[in-house]
Amino acid sequence: MSTAERAGRATRAMGAMDTRFHLAKALRPRLNKVFPEHFTFLFGELALYSFVVLVVSGTYLALFFDPSLTETTYRGSYTFLQGLEFSRAYATSLDISFEVRGGLLVRQVHHWAALIFVAAIVTHMGRIFFTGAYRKPRELNWLIGVFLLALAILEGFLGYSMPDDLLSGQGVRIASGIVLSIPLVGTWLHWMMFGGEFPGDIFVPRFFTLHVFLIPGLILALVAVHLASVWYQEHTQFPGRRKRESNAVGTRTVPAFAMKSTGLATGVTAIMVLLGGFFQINPVFNYGPYLASHSSLNAQPDWYLIFVEGALRLFPSWRITVGGHSIAAAFWPAVVLPATLFLLLAAYPFLERRFTKDYRKHHLLQRPRDAPVRTATGTMALTFFMVLMVAGSDDVIAFLFKIPIEGFVWALRMALFALPPLAFLIAYRSCLRLQRFDTDVLERGVHAGVVQRSADGYYVEVRQRLAPDADDGAPRRPRYQGSRLPTLPGDLNTRPEEDSSEGGDQPRQTQRRDTAVPHER
């Protein structure tokens, strides 16, 4: 059969389907949907494709992993551990690494994908926060993002806890202590996790069930709701020429956006495979099996949980009594602090709306400098998080730089209270300074790089205004549209559109966001 005949047959088949189900009528507006363009919009897609790599690689690993703490004698090919007795979970982790074809590569790709997945979510939410994309009508999407971040962190912890190696066993032991520190319900939660005293013999099967079935299903459901919400509410966009609250400027779903998205998915997968092939991570065969009587130095969790480790190390060993009940010291830094941070993160859009009295719908993003309080608050939170991350590795840093660990801990305690307010002040003042710079450009124009001598004999720099003078010769200031302003004469072709009320061009005809056509670039 020739190519033309096959094409004709496919065309007739599609025509028959369209006649019966009217597919063209349903698909045409979806395929013509507009997506605004900016490189920061790809962070969310990076998280999505990392999750896809996690699902595919995790499915392959689940075929060979035995989530059992039953003791067995190792007879595999890793000679350093031959003849030792340890759990089936650890033994099958070794088998995946040395016996299964491609097992070590897939295991390391899976771990790298988990790290990148959480990092992409954090970066994506950071972009949303600093640009105000969570404002009405997208508060629900922000809450979904917060829940996704919490589930991703929990999923990662469960995943690297299942091999039952020495490093993961220490992390599970710390988690056991944290759960027991919770007043009233701590012992019941501990029983649900371990079935009794730590370590028990059921926590790996239970972690496996959560890690493979329940939490991925929840993440998948939340991702589906998130994507449906973005599709229905339209994507936000940065201000610029022809970009308004009422329209969307960008590229169509097919073919431009689809090709870019496919290329990103391919690139993300390739990078993760390269990371898994060339950069070793979580070598459980070097750690050995977990034994409660053993411990190891330089043991830190993955990056997204190291702030909890840092909080545990910095908080004093105080047993605070509340209502006649003594509460363990670990409860405050390991339970109260993370819960408070996530609650504040979820509540921030509503708190900002309450204090600013801004109840309007927003489809245009803000530059961070245009919201100095929000930018300073986010910078303060990131500084707080970074100090805790450093504290989580204080023993490694003290060893490398020959610093007394006691003095270093006290320095970090002081930094935890001093640096975040300082970061807030610096970020706030920087935003105001950048706003003054924009105001100066709007009022006086850009620096031309030319110096002229005035009639009085003074040398002054020539400034090229963004807009021509009015008919009476008076200078005219363009209205600030929220987009990036030119700084050099060569940038004047991207100057902001002038306000029609001030003698500029008449505003362009716009379309509703649900019927916006793409701006062909």
C-alpha positions as a printed Julia matrix, in Angstrom:
521×3 Matrix{Float64}:
   0.0     0.0    0.0
   1.43    3.38  -0.99
   1.8     6.34   1.34
  -0.97    8.24  -0.43
  -3.36    5.33  -0.02
  -2.59    5.02   3.68
  -3.07    8.77   4.14
  -6.38    8.61   2.31
  -7.58    5.72   4.43
  -6.6     7.56   7.64
  -8.4    10.67   6.43
 -11.58    8.7    5.73
 -11.36    7.03   9.15
 -11.0    10.37  10.91
 -13.85   11.77   8.84
 -16.06    8.88   9.9
 -15.19    9.48  13.56
 -15.89   13.2   13.23
 -19.24   12.51  11.56
 -20.35   10.37  14.5
 -18.76   12.14  17.48
 -18.1    15.7   16.21
 -14.46   15.56  17.36
 -13.32   18.52  15.29
 -15.82   20.83  16.95
 -14.61   19.78  20.4
 -10.88   19.7   19.66
 -10.48   22.84  17.55
 -10.83   25.39  20.39
  -8.55   23.25  22.61
  -5.86   23.02  19.96
  -6.05   26.78  19.38
  -5.77   27.62  23.06
  -3.17   30.29  23.82
  -0.33   29.79  26.3
   1.74   32.84  27.29
   5.49   32.52  26.94
   8.15   32.97  29.61
  10.94   30.68  30.7
   9.74   30.66  34.32
   6.47   29.07  33.2
   8.45   25.9   32.45
   9.17   25.18  36.13
   5.73   23.63  36.54
   6.26   21.45  33.48
   9.63   20.41  34.87
   7.87   19.14  37.99
   5.28   17.33  35.86
   7.84   15.52  33.73
   9.93   14.66  36.78
   6.85   13.02  38.22
   6.39   11.03  35.01
   9.99    9.8   35.26
   9.35    8.91  38.91
   6.27    6.86  38.03
   7.98    4.98  35.18
  11.21    4.26  37.07
   9.35    3.45  40.29
   7.14    0.94  38.48
  10.24   -0.86  37.2
  11.85   -0.92  40.65
   8.67   -2.21  42.3
   8.85   -5.33  40.15
  12.03   -6.44  41.92
  11.78   -4.92  45.41
  10.55   -7.07  48.3
   9.13   -4.81  51.08
   9.81   -7.25  53.87
  11.86   -7.11  57.07
  12.17  -10.9   57.17
  15.78  -11.87  57.86
  17.71  -13.63  55.1
  21.3   -14.63  54.46
  22.79  -12.71  51.57
  24.25  -14.86  48.76
  24.41  -12.23  46.04
  27.28  -10.94  43.95
  28.3    -8.11  46.29
  31.17   -9.9   48.02
  31.6    -7.45  50.91
  28.24   -8.44  52.39
  28.08  -12.12  51.48
  27.07  -14.38  54.35
  25.56  -11.58  56.45
  21.99  -11.67  57.66
  19.71   -8.7   57.04
  16.23   -7.91  55.8
  14.77   -8.9   52.48
  14.21   -5.21  51.75
  17.93   -4.5   51.93
  18.84   -7.72  50.1
  16.56   -6.92  47.16
  17.94   -3.37  47.08
  21.37   -4.94  46.57
  19.94   -7.29  43.95
  18.44   -4.36  42.06
  21.82   -2.62  42.13
  23.96   -5.61  41.05
  21.74   -8.36  39.64
  18.92   -6.67  37.72
  19.85   -5.41  34.27
  19.91   -1.62  34.43
  18.74   -1.73  38.03
  21.4     0.57  39.49
  20.84    3.12  36.73
  17.06    3.1   37.21
  17.41    3.3   41.0
  19.67    6.33  40.75
  17.49    7.97  38.1
  14.53    7.47  40.44
  16.36    9.15  43.31
  17.56   12.07  41.18
  14.04   12.51  39.79
  12.67   12.7   43.35
  15.12   15.46  44.26
  14.37   17.4   41.08
  10.62   16.89  41.5
  10.57   18.59  44.9
  13.03   21.26  43.75
  10.85   22.03  40.71
   7.75   22.36  42.9
   9.56   24.73  45.26
  10.92   26.8   42.36
   7.52   26.86  40.67
   5.81   28.0   43.85
   8.54   30.6   44.36
   7.8    32.05  40.93
   4.09   32.07  41.72
   4.71   33.74  45.08
   7.06   36.49  43.96
   4.93   37.4   40.92
   1.57   37.29  42.72
   0.14   34.55  40.5
  -1.8    33.13  43.47
  -4.16   36.09  43.64
  -7.85   35.83  42.84
  -9.11   33.69  41.09
  -6.22   31.22  41.58
  -6.2    30.71  45.36
  -7.33   27.08  44.95
  -4.36   26.32  42.71
  -2.05   27.76  45.35
  -3.55   25.48  47.99
  -3.15   22.52  45.63
   0.5    23.44  45.23
   1.02   23.53  48.98
  -0.57   20.09  49.37
   1.5    18.76  46.47
   4.69   20.01  48.12
   3.78   18.34  51.42
   2.9    15.07  49.67
   6.1    15.18  47.6
   8.21   15.58  50.75
   6.38   12.73  52.48
   6.68   10.55  49.37
  10.4    11.2   49.19
  10.92   10.34  52.84
   9.0     7.07  52.5
  10.93    6.17  49.37
  14.44    6.5   50.74
  13.38    4.86  54.03
  12.37    1.54  52.43
  15.81    0.0   51.55
  16.48   -0.52  55.28
  20.11    0.57  54.99
  22.02    2.26  57.78
  21.4     5.82  56.56
  17.67    5.39  55.97
  17.32    3.46  59.23
  18.72    6.41  61.15
  16.17    8.67  59.45
  13.32    6.32  60.34
  14.59    6.22  63.94
  14.48   10.01  64.09
  10.97    9.94  62.62
   9.97    7.46  65.32
  11.14    9.85  68.02
   9.34   12.78  66.37
   6.06   10.86  66.23
   6.38    9.8   69.87
   6.92   13.44  70.89
   3.41   14.42  69.73
   1.21   14.81  72.82
  -1.83   12.56  73.3
  -1.85   10.88  69.88
   1.86   10.23  69.4
   1.84    6.69  70.73
  -1.16    5.76  68.59
   0.45    7.18  65.46
   3.64    5.31  66.29
   1.68    2.08  66.62
   0.09    2.69  63.21
   3.54    3.14  61.64
   5.56    0.45  63.4
   3.02   -1.86  65.01
   4.74   -1.52  68.38
   8.23   -0.64  69.53
  10.73    0.62  66.96
  11.72   -0.82  64.56
   9.18   -3.62  64.52
   8.72   -5.73  61.42
   5.89   -4.03  59.5
   6.96   -0.45  58.79
   8.6    -1.21  55.41
   5.45   -2.94  54.01
   3.33   -0.06  55.24
   5.73    2.51  53.8
   5.68    0.57  50.52
   1.89    0.67  50.34
   1.84    4.4   50.97
   4.76    5.1   48.65
   3.59    3.03  45.7
  -0.21    3.2   45.81
  -1.79    5.84  48.04
   0.41    8.95  47.81
   1.13    8.7   44.05
  -2.6     8.42  43.49
  -3.21   11.56  45.55
  -0.45   13.41  43.72
  -1.85   12.33  40.36
  -5.34   13.49  41.34
  -4.06   16.87  42.54
  -1.97   17.33  39.39
  -5.04   16.59  37.27
  -7.12   19.15  39.19
  -4.3    21.67  38.97
  -3.91   21.28  35.19
  -7.67   21.43  34.67
  -7.84   24.6   36.73
  -5.0    26.23  34.78
  -6.7    25.27  31.52
 -10.07   26.6   32.58
  -8.9    29.81  34.28
  -6.27   30.58  31.61
  -2.58   31.04  32.29
  -1.26   34.24  33.8
   1.16   36.41  31.84
   3.67   39.16  32.47
   2.65   42.68  31.45
   3.87   43.92  28.09
   2.82   45.23  24.72
  -0.67   44.03  23.77
  -0.96   42.14  27.06
  -3.93   43.06  29.23
  -5.99   41.59  32.02
  -8.63   40.71  29.44
  -6.52   38.85  26.86
  -3.85   36.2   26.53
  -0.84   36.65  24.25
   1.34   33.69  23.38
   1.43   30.59  21.2
  -1.19   28.0   20.26
  -1.28   24.61  21.9
  -0.59   22.92  18.57
   1.96   22.97  17.14
   4.22   25.51  18.9
   3.49   24.85  22.57
   3.19   21.09  22.08
   6.59   20.95  20.37
   8.24   23.0   23.1
   6.66   20.87  25.81
   7.73   17.66  24.08
  11.27   18.96  23.76
  11.34   19.86  27.44
  10.08   16.4   28.43
  12.78   14.77  26.32
  15.47   17.03  27.74
  14.38   16.47  31.35
  14.41   12.7   30.87
  17.81   12.8   29.21
  19.33   14.91  31.98
  17.99   12.58  34.66
  19.4     9.56  32.87
  22.77   11.29  32.62
  22.66   12.15  36.32
  21.78    8.57  37.18
  24.54    7.22  34.98
  27.42    9.51  35.93
  26.69   10.84  39.44
  26.35    8.32  42.24
  23.61    8.94  44.77
  22.39    6.99  47.78
  24.86    4.05  47.54
  23.06    1.78  50.01
  25.62   -0.96  49.43
  28.28    1.27  50.99
  26.17    2.08  54.04
  25.41   -1.5   55.05
  22.21   -2.81  56.64
  20.53   -0.95  59.45
  21.32   -2.06  62.98
  19.92   -0.16  65.94
  23.29   -0.34  67.69
  25.16    1.22  64.75
  25.41    4.78  63.57
  27.39    6.75  61.01
  28.88   10.22  60.72
  27.92   12.87  58.17
  24.4    11.46  57.95
  21.98   14.01  56.48
  18.56   13.52  54.88
  17.72   14.67  51.37
  17.76   18.43  50.87
  14.01   18.97  51.28
  14.03   17.55  54.85
  17.35   18.91  56.03
  15.63   22.01  57.45
  13.83   19.76  59.96
  17.18   18.22  60.88
  18.61   21.71  61.33
  15.72   22.8   63.54
  16.22   19.72  65.73
  19.91   20.52  66.11
  19.37   24.18  66.99
  16.44   23.86  69.38
  17.55   23.55  73.02
  16.72   20.38  74.93
  13.85   21.99  76.83
  10.97   19.91  78.14
   8.1    22.37  78.3
   5.12   21.6   80.53
   1.68   22.51  79.17
  -1.44   21.77  81.2
   0.48   19.51  83.54
   1.88   17.43  80.66
   5.57   17.44  79.81
   6.15   17.82  76.06
   9.34   16.47  74.54
  11.74   19.0   73.03
  11.58   17.42  69.57
   7.89   18.3   69.22
   8.48   22.03  68.74
  11.13   22.07  65.98
  10.07   18.89  64.17
   6.25   19.13  64.34
   5.13   22.63  65.3
   7.65   24.5   63.14
   6.99   22.64  59.83
   3.23   22.66  60.45
   3.32   26.41  61.12
   5.37   27.08  57.99
   2.97   25.12  55.78
  -0.08   26.76  57.37
   1.37   30.23  56.77
   2.26   29.23  53.22
  -1.31   28.09  52.56
  -2.88   31.12  54.24
  -0.67   33.8   52.67
  -2.93   34.66  49.68
  -5.87   35.19  52.01
  -3.81   37.19  54.5
  -2.48   39.43  51.75
  -5.95   39.96  50.36
  -7.24   40.89  53.8
  -4.52   43.44  54.5
  -4.37   44.97  51.01
  -8.16   44.96  50.49
  -7.56   43.76  46.95
 -10.5    41.6   45.87
 -10.13   42.05  42.11
  -9.32   39.3   39.65
  -5.76   39.34  38.36
  -4.44   37.74  35.19
  -1.32   39.9   34.85
   1.69   39.12  36.98
   3.66   41.6   39.04
   7.35   42.29  39.01
   8.8    41.51  42.47
   9.88   45.14  42.87
   6.27   46.28  42.55
   5.26   44.34  45.69
   8.05   45.13  48.16
   6.36   43.69  51.24
   5.65   40.38  49.53
   9.16   40.19  48.06
  10.74   41.01  51.41
   8.57   38.44  53.18
   9.55   35.73  50.71
  13.23   36.65  51.01
  12.98   36.49  54.79
  11.39   33.03  54.61
  14.07   31.77  52.22
  16.79   33.1   54.51
  15.2    31.34  57.48
  15.09   28.12  55.47
  18.72   28.47  54.35
  19.96   28.94  57.92
  18.17   25.77  58.95
  19.69   23.92  56.0
  23.16   25.0   57.08
  22.36   23.9   60.62
  21.36   20.48  59.3
  24.95   20.02  58.12
  26.67   21.73  61.02
  28.75   18.66  61.91
  30.08   18.34  58.36
  30.86   22.06  58.13
  32.53   22.08  61.54
  34.67   19.1   60.58
  35.71   20.53  57.2
  36.59   23.99  58.48
  37.88   22.91  61.92
  35.23   24.95  63.74
  34.22   24.12  67.33
  30.77   22.62  66.96
  29.39   24.24  70.13
  30.3    27.75  69.04
  29.02   27.09  65.54
  25.64   25.99  66.87
  25.32   29.15  68.94
  26.28   31.27  65.94
  23.57   29.58  63.89
  21.02   30.14  66.66
  21.77   33.86  66.6
  21.75   33.91  62.81
  18.31   32.27  62.77
  16.89   35.33  64.56
  19.14   38.03  63.06
  19.49   37.2   59.37
  15.8    36.84  58.31
  14.81   40.37  59.52
  18.0    41.73  57.94
  17.11   40.02  54.67
  13.6    41.5   54.88
  15.01   45.0   55.3
  17.54   44.64  52.47
  14.96   43.19  50.06
  12.38   45.86  50.96
  14.82   48.72  50.48
  16.1    47.19  47.24
  12.55   47.05  45.85
  11.98   50.7   46.73
  15.27   51.65  45.11
  14.32   49.8   41.93
  10.94   51.53  41.94
  12.68   54.91  42.14
  14.88   53.89  39.23
  11.8    53.06  37.14
  10.2    56.37  38.09
  13.33   58.21  37.02
  13.28   56.46  33.62
   9.6    57.33  33.11
  10.1    60.97  34.05
  13.49   61.75  32.5
  14.11   58.96  29.99
  16.99   56.56  29.47
  20.68   57.37  29.69
  21.89   58.15  26.16
  25.57   57.88  27.02
  26.2    61.36  25.57
  27.46   64.36  27.54
  26.7    67.9   26.3
  27.76   71.32  27.46
  24.9    73.57  28.45
  24.65   77.3   27.79
  25.75   77.94  31.38
  28.93   75.95  30.86
  27.83   72.86  32.75
  28.25   69.37  31.36
  25.09   67.31  31.55
  24.17   63.85  30.35
  21.6    63.62  27.61
  18.47   61.66  28.52
  16.25   60.29  25.79
  12.6    60.36  26.81
  10.3    57.4   26.33
   7.54   59.52  24.77
   7.57   62.61  22.55
   6.72   65.95  24.1
   3.19   67.27  23.99
   2.08   69.8   21.37
   2.8    72.68  23.74
   6.35   71.4   24.32
   5.69   70.11  27.82
   7.34   66.77  28.7
   4.98   63.86  28.85
   5.4    60.89  31.19
   4.17   57.47  30.03
   2.1    55.47  32.45
   3.84   52.58  34.13
   2.3    49.34  32.85
   4.13   46.92  35.15
   6.48   45.66  32.43
  10.24   45.96  32.16
  11.39   49.47  31.22
  14.17   50.23  28.76
  17.5    51.31  30.23
  19.47   52.12  27.07
  18.55   53.89  23.82
  18.73   50.57  21.97
  15.91   49.28  24.17
  13.47   51.99  23.2
  11.78   49.76  20.64
  10.39   47.9   23.67
   9.18   51.01  25.48
   5.88   50.67  27.36
   2.7    51.64  25.62
   1.56   55.13  26.37
  -1.65   55.91  28.09
  -4.25   57.22  25.64
  -5.43   59.75  28.2
  -2.02   61.39  28.0
  -1.96   61.75  24.24
  -0.56   58.33  23.34
  -1.85   55.82  20.86
  -5.37   54.63  21.21
  -5.64   51.37  23.18
  -5.59   48.29  20.97
  -8.65   46.11  20.53
  -8.5    43.2   22.98
 -10.36   39.94  23.23
 -11.71   38.0   26.16
  -9.29   35.51  27.69
 -11.45   32.55  26.78
 -11.39   33.58  23.1
  -7.94   35.1   22.85
  -5.99   34.42  19.68
  -2.24   33.88  19.66
   0.25   36.61  18.97
   2.27   35.26  16.07
   5.92   35.94  16.74
